[in-house]
Amino acid sequence: MSLADVIASDRPLRVAVLTGAGISAESGLRTFRGNDGLWEGHRIEEVATPEAWEIDPQNVWRFYQQRRRQLSEVDPNPAHFALAELEDGVEDGCFTLITQNVDDLHERGGSRNLIHMHGELRVVRCEECAHNFEAMGAEHLADDEFIPCPECGHEKVRPDIVWFGEEPYQMDDLMQAVIDCELFLVVGTSGHVHPAAGLLGLARMRGAYCVGFNLDPPLNVGYFHEFHEGAAGELLPPLVQQLIELDIQP
Ligand code: OAD
């Protein structure tokens, strides 16, 4: 079976895409693995666990404030734009983009039906009353000032990020999209972190045609029907053109 067969045999074509840190690398954001296991100079467990927030909230807050400020210094790259173009090319309701990334480059690239399964840097959340809100004003971005909850007055909200040991967001919706799709694309993720890494096996088991894009083969590379080695920003635009030329509209 080939990509052309998948597109010819099923109409309307349902597409799901899973992205990871690799898709934002060409925009200048560091990936998690591949820098001696350090993320921007930190061990993940020092900054991305509920325990770290409990023990040293200042350190965790400072780390995420830096990441939050960094959003204004980076822009979407051709891979982000290509996925938005693909979404525009398929029938409404037939495209779901699932990202593990907490940056906002997919939405700024034009993607609409987007699930941030690991949360979003732009958003903060109160652990007392669960109120969450976007907090990107200059008054919200200082390193050493916590933001109090405007609803219940709790002294500090946390980043709305899914940390290790916490359950990812919208699992039911994203699994349904993976189960329903005929074409599953996986871009720039190392396949280390579950449950995201298990979605490829699920898609394959449920009959989707699975295509991967990565600089290096990820851990679960064996599940792909096609694997393309290289930079997402170079590989995705021609792939999307190819799909559009194959006439993905019903
Ligand atoms: P990783 O850092 O584990 O993997 C990034 C992947 O992107 C690697 O496989 C690289 O080979 C690939 N890559 C790098 N540059 C690329 C490029 N230009 N084009 C294509 N591929 C490229 O990041 P994730 O798999 O996203 O979770 O990590 C998953 C989760 O682990 C993250 O969401 C985060 C982290 O801990 C939380 O924070 C909860």
Coordinates of C-alpha atoms and ligand atoms in Angstrom, one line a residue:
M1 CA 0.0 0.0 0.0
S2 CA 1.2 3.6 -0.7
L3 CA 0.1 7.0 0.3
A4 CA -1.7 7.4 -3.1
D5 CA -3.7 4.2 -2.4
V6 CA -4.8 5.5 1.0
I7 CA -6.0 8.8 -0.5
A8 CA -7.7 7.0 -3.4
S9 CA -9.5 4.5 -1.2
D10 CA -11.0 6.6 1.5
R11 CA -13.1 9.8 1.1
P12 CA -13.3 12.0 3.0
L13 CA -9.7 11.4 4.2
R14 CA -9.3 11.8 7.9
V15 CA -5.9 12.9 9.0
A16 CA -4.3 13.0 12.5
V17 CA -0.9 14.4 13.2
L18 CA 1.3 14.1 16.3
T19 CA 4.1 16.6 16.7
G20 CA 7.0 16.9 19.2
A21 CA 9.8 19.2 20.0
G22 CA 11.6 18.5 16.7
I23 CA 9.0 20.5 14.7
S24 CA 9.9 23.7 16.7
A25 CA 13.7 23.1 16.6
E26 CA 14.1 25.0 13.3
S27 CA 12.3 27.9 15.0
G28 CA 15.1 28.0 17.5
L29 CA 13.5 26.2 20.5
R30 CA 15.6 23.4 22.1
T31 CA 14.4 19.8 22.0
F32 CA 14.3 17.9 25.3
R33 CA 16.6 15.1 24.6
G34 CA 19.8 15.3 22.6
N35 CA 21.6 17.9 24.8
D36 CA 23.2 15.4 27.1
G37 CA 19.7 14.8 28.6
L38 CA 19.5 18.4 29.6
W39 CA 16.6 20.8 28.8
E40 CA 18.0 24.3 28.6
G41 CA 20.6 23.3 31.1
H42 CA 18.2 21.6 33.5
R43 CA 17.5 18.0 34.4
I44 CA 13.8 17.4 33.5
E45 CA 13.0 16.3 37.0
E46 CA 14.3 19.5 38.5
V47 CA 11.7 21.6 36.6
A48 CA 9.0 19.4 35.1
T49 CA 7.5 17.4 38.0
P50 CA 4.9 18.2 40.7
E51 CA 7.6 17.4 43.3
A52 CA 9.9 20.1 41.9
W53 CA 7.1 22.6 42.2
E54 CA 6.4 21.5 45.7
I55 CA 10.0 21.6 46.8
D56 CA 11.4 24.6 44.9
P57 CA 8.6 26.6 43.2
Q58 CA 10.9 29.6 42.6
N59 CA 13.2 27.5 40.5
V60 CA 10.4 26.0 38.5
W61 CA 8.7 29.3 38.0
R62 CA 11.8 31.0 36.9
F63 CA 12.4 28.3 34.4
Y64 CA 8.9 28.5 32.9
Q65 CA 9.0 32.3 32.9
Q66 CA 12.1 32.1 30.7
R67 CA 10.3 29.7 28.3
R68 CA 7.2 31.9 28.3
R69 CA 9.1 35.0 27.5
Q70 CA 11.0 33.1 24.8
L71 CA 7.7 32.7 22.8
S72 CA 8.0 36.3 21.7
E73 CA 11.4 35.7 20.2
V74 CA 10.5 32.8 17.9
D75 CA 8.3 32.3 14.9
P76 CA 6.6 29.4 13.2
N77 CA 8.7 27.7 10.5
P78 CA 7.7 26.0 7.2
A79 CA 6.7 22.8 9.0
H80 CA 4.2 24.6 11.1
F81 CA 2.8 26.4 8.1
A82 CA 2.7 23.2 6.0
L83 CA 0.5 21.5 8.6
A84 CA -1.9 24.4 8.6
E85 CA -2.1 24.2 4.8
L86 CA -2.8 20.5 5.1
E87 CA -5.7 21.2 7.5
D88 CA -7.1 23.8 5.0
G89 CA -6.9 21.1 2.3
V90 CA -9.0 18.4 4.0
E91 CA -12.7 18.5 4.6
D92 CA -13.8 20.3 7.8
G93 CA -13.8 18.1 10.8
C94 CA -11.4 15.6 9.3
F95 CA -8.1 16.9 10.7
T96 CA -6.7 16.8 14.2
L97 CA -3.3 18.1 15.2
I98 CA -2.0 16.6 18.5
T99 CA 1.0 18.3 19.9
Q100 CA 3.2 17.5 22.8
N101 CA 4.7 21.0 22.5
V102 CA 3.8 23.7 25.0
D103 CA 4.8 26.5 22.6
D104 CA 2.3 28.4 20.5
L105 CA 3.9 28.0 17.1
H106 CA 1.2 25.7 15.6
E107 CA -1.6 28.2 16.3
R108 CA 0.5 31.1 15.1
G109 CA 1.2 29.0 12.0
G110 CA -2.5 28.8 11.3
S111 CA -3.5 25.4 12.8
R112 CA -7.1 25.4 14.1
N113 CA -8.1 22.0 15.4
L114 CA -5.2 21.6 17.8
I115 CA -4.9 19.6 21.0
H116 CA -2.1 20.6 23.4
M117 CA -1.8 17.3 25.2
H118 CA 1.0 18.6 27.5
G119 CA -0.5 22.0 28.2
E120 CA 0.5 25.5 27.0
L121 CA 3.1 28.0 28.1
R122 CA 0.7 30.9 27.6
V123 CA -1.7 29.6 30.2
V124 CA -1.4 29.4 34.0
R125 CA -3.6 27.5 36.4
C126 CA -4.6 27.7 40.1
E127 CA -4.1 24.5 42.0
E128 CA -6.7 25.6 44.6
C129 CA -9.7 26.4 42.5
A130 CA -8.6 25.1 39.0
H131 CA -9.2 28.5 37.4
N132 CA -6.9 28.8 34.3
F133 CA -6.2 31.8 32.2
E134 CA -3.8 33.2 29.6
A135 CA -1.2 35.3 31.3
M136 CA 1.2 36.8 28.8
G137 CA 1.1 40.5 29.7
A138 CA 4.4 42.2 30.8
E139 CA 3.2 42.1 34.4
H140 CA 2.9 38.3 34.2
L141 CA 6.4 37.5 32.9
A142 CA 8.8 38.6 35.6
D143 CA 11.2 35.9 36.9
D144 CA 10.7 36.3 40.6
E145 CA 7.1 37.3 41.0
F146 CA 4.4 34.7 41.3
I147 CA 1.0 35.5 39.9
P148 CA -1.9 35.3 42.4
C149 CA -5.1 33.6 41.4
P150 CA -7.6 36.3 40.4
E151 CA -10.6 34.0 41.3
C152 CA -9.8 32.7 44.7
G153 CA -6.8 34.8 45.8
H154 CA -4.4 31.8 46.2
E155 CA -0.9 33.2 46.3
K156 CA 0.5 31.6 43.2
V157 CA -0.7 29.9 40.1
R158 CA 1.4 27.3 38.3
P159 CA 2.3 26.9 34.7
D160 CA -0.5 25.0 32.9
I161 CA 1.9 22.3 31.8
V162 CA 1.4 18.6 32.2
W163 CA 4.4 17.5 34.3
F164 CA 5.8 14.0 34.6
G165 CA 3.4 11.8 36.5
E166 CA 0.4 13.9 35.5
E167 CA -2.3 12.9 33.0
P168 CA -2.2 14.6 29.6
Y169 CA -5.1 16.7 28.5
Q170 CA -7.9 15.6 26.2
M171 CA -6.9 12.0 26.1
D172 CA -10.4 10.8 25.0
D173 CA -10.5 13.3 22.1
L174 CA -7.1 12.7 20.9
M175 CA -7.3 8.9 21.0
Q176 CA -10.6 9.0 19.1
A177 CA -8.9 11.1 16.4
V178 CA -6.1 8.5 16.2
I179 CA -8.5 5.6 16.1
D180 CA -10.6 7.3 13.3
C181 CA -7.9 8.5 11.0
E182 CA -6.8 6.9 7.8
L183 CA -3.5 8.8 7.7
F184 CA -1.4 9.4 10.7
L185 CA 1.7 11.7 10.5
V186 CA 4.3 11.8 13.3
V187 CA 6.8 14.7 13.3
G188 CA 9.8 15.4 15.4
T189 CA 9.2 13.3 18.5
S190 CA 11.7 10.8 19.9
G191 CA 9.1 8.2 21.0
H192 CA 10.3 8.2 24.6
V193 CA 7.4 9.7 26.5
H194 CA 4.1 7.8 27.0
P195 CA 1.2 8.0 26.4
A196 CA 2.1 10.1 23.4
A197 CA 4.6 7.5 22.1
G198 CA 1.9 4.8 22.2
L199 CA -0.3 6.7 19.7
L200 CA 1.7 5.5 16.7
G201 CA 1.1 1.8 17.6
L202 CA -2.6 2.5 18.2
A203 CA -2.9 4.2 14.8
R204 CA -1.2 1.4 13.1
M205 CA -3.2 -1.3 14.9
R206 CA -6.4 0.6 13.9
G207 CA -5.5 0.5 10.3
A208 CA -4.1 4.0 9.6
Y209 CA -1.3 4.6 7.1
C210 CA 1.5 5.9 9.3
V211 CA 4.3 8.2 8.1
G212 CA 7.1 9.6 10.2
F213 CA 9.5 12.6 9.9
N214 CA 12.5 13.0 12.1
L215 CA 16.2 13.9 11.9
D216 CA 16.9 10.5 13.4
P217 CA 14.8 7.3 13.7
P218 CA 12.7 7.5 16.9
L219 CA 12.4 4.6 19.3
N220 CA 9.2 3.3 17.7
V221 CA 10.3 3.7 14.1
G222 CA 9.2 0.1 13.3
Y223 CA 5.5 1.1 13.3
F224 CA 5.8 3.4 10.4
H225 CA 4.8 2.4 6.8
E226 CA 7.1 5.2 5.6
F227 CA 9.8 7.0 7.5
H228 CA 11.5 10.1 6.2
E229 CA 14.8 11.1 7.7
G230 CA 15.5 14.8 7.7
A231 CA 14.4 18.2 9.0
A232 CA 10.7 18.8 9.3
G233 CA 10.8 22.2 7.8
E234 CA 12.3 20.7 4.6
L235 CA 10.2 17.5 4.5
L236 CA 6.7 18.6 5.3
P237 CA 6.1 21.3 2.7
P238 CA 6.7 19.0 -0.3
L239 CA 4.7 16.2 1.4
V240 CA 1.7 18.5 1.8
Q241 CA 2.0 19.6 -1.8
Q242 CA 2.0 16.0 -2.8
L243 CA -1.1 15.3 -0.8
I244 CA -2.9 18.3 -2.2
E245 CA -2.0 17.2 -5.7
L246 CA -3.3 13.8 -5.0
D247 CA -6.6 15.6 -4.4
I248 CA -7.4 15.0 -0.8
Q249 CA -10.7 17.0 -1.1
P250 CA -13.7 14.8 -1.4
Ligands
OAD1 P1 12.5 15.0 22.3 O1 13.5 16.1 22.6 O2 12.5 13.8 23.1 O3 12.7 14.6 20.8 C1 12.8 15.5 19.8 C2 12.9 14.8 18.5 O4 12.9 15.7 17.4 C3 14.2 13.9 18.3 O5 13.8 12.6 17.9 C4 15.0 14.6 17.3 O6 15.7 13.7 16.4 C5 13.9 15.3 16.5 N1 14.3 16.5 15.8 C6 15.2 17.5 16.2 N2 15.2 18.4 15.2 C7 14.4 18.1 14.2 C8 14.0 18.7 13.0 N3 14.5 19.9 12.6 N4 13.1 18.0 12.2 C9 12.6 16.8 12.6 N5 12.9 16.2 13.7 C10 13.8 16.8 14.6 O7 11.1 15.7 22.3 P2 9.6 15.1 22.4 O8 9.6 13.7 21.8 O9 8.7 16.1 21.9 O10 7.0 16.5 28.0 O11 9.5 14.9 23.9 C11 8.3 14.5 24.5 C12 8.0 15.1 25.8 O12 9.1 14.9 26.7 C13 7.8 16.5 25.8 O13 6.5 17.0 25.4 C14 8.1 16.9 27.2 C15 9.3 16.1 27.4 O14 9.6 15.8 28.7 C16 6.6 17.3 29.0 O15 7.1 18.4 29.3 C17 5.5 16.7 29.8

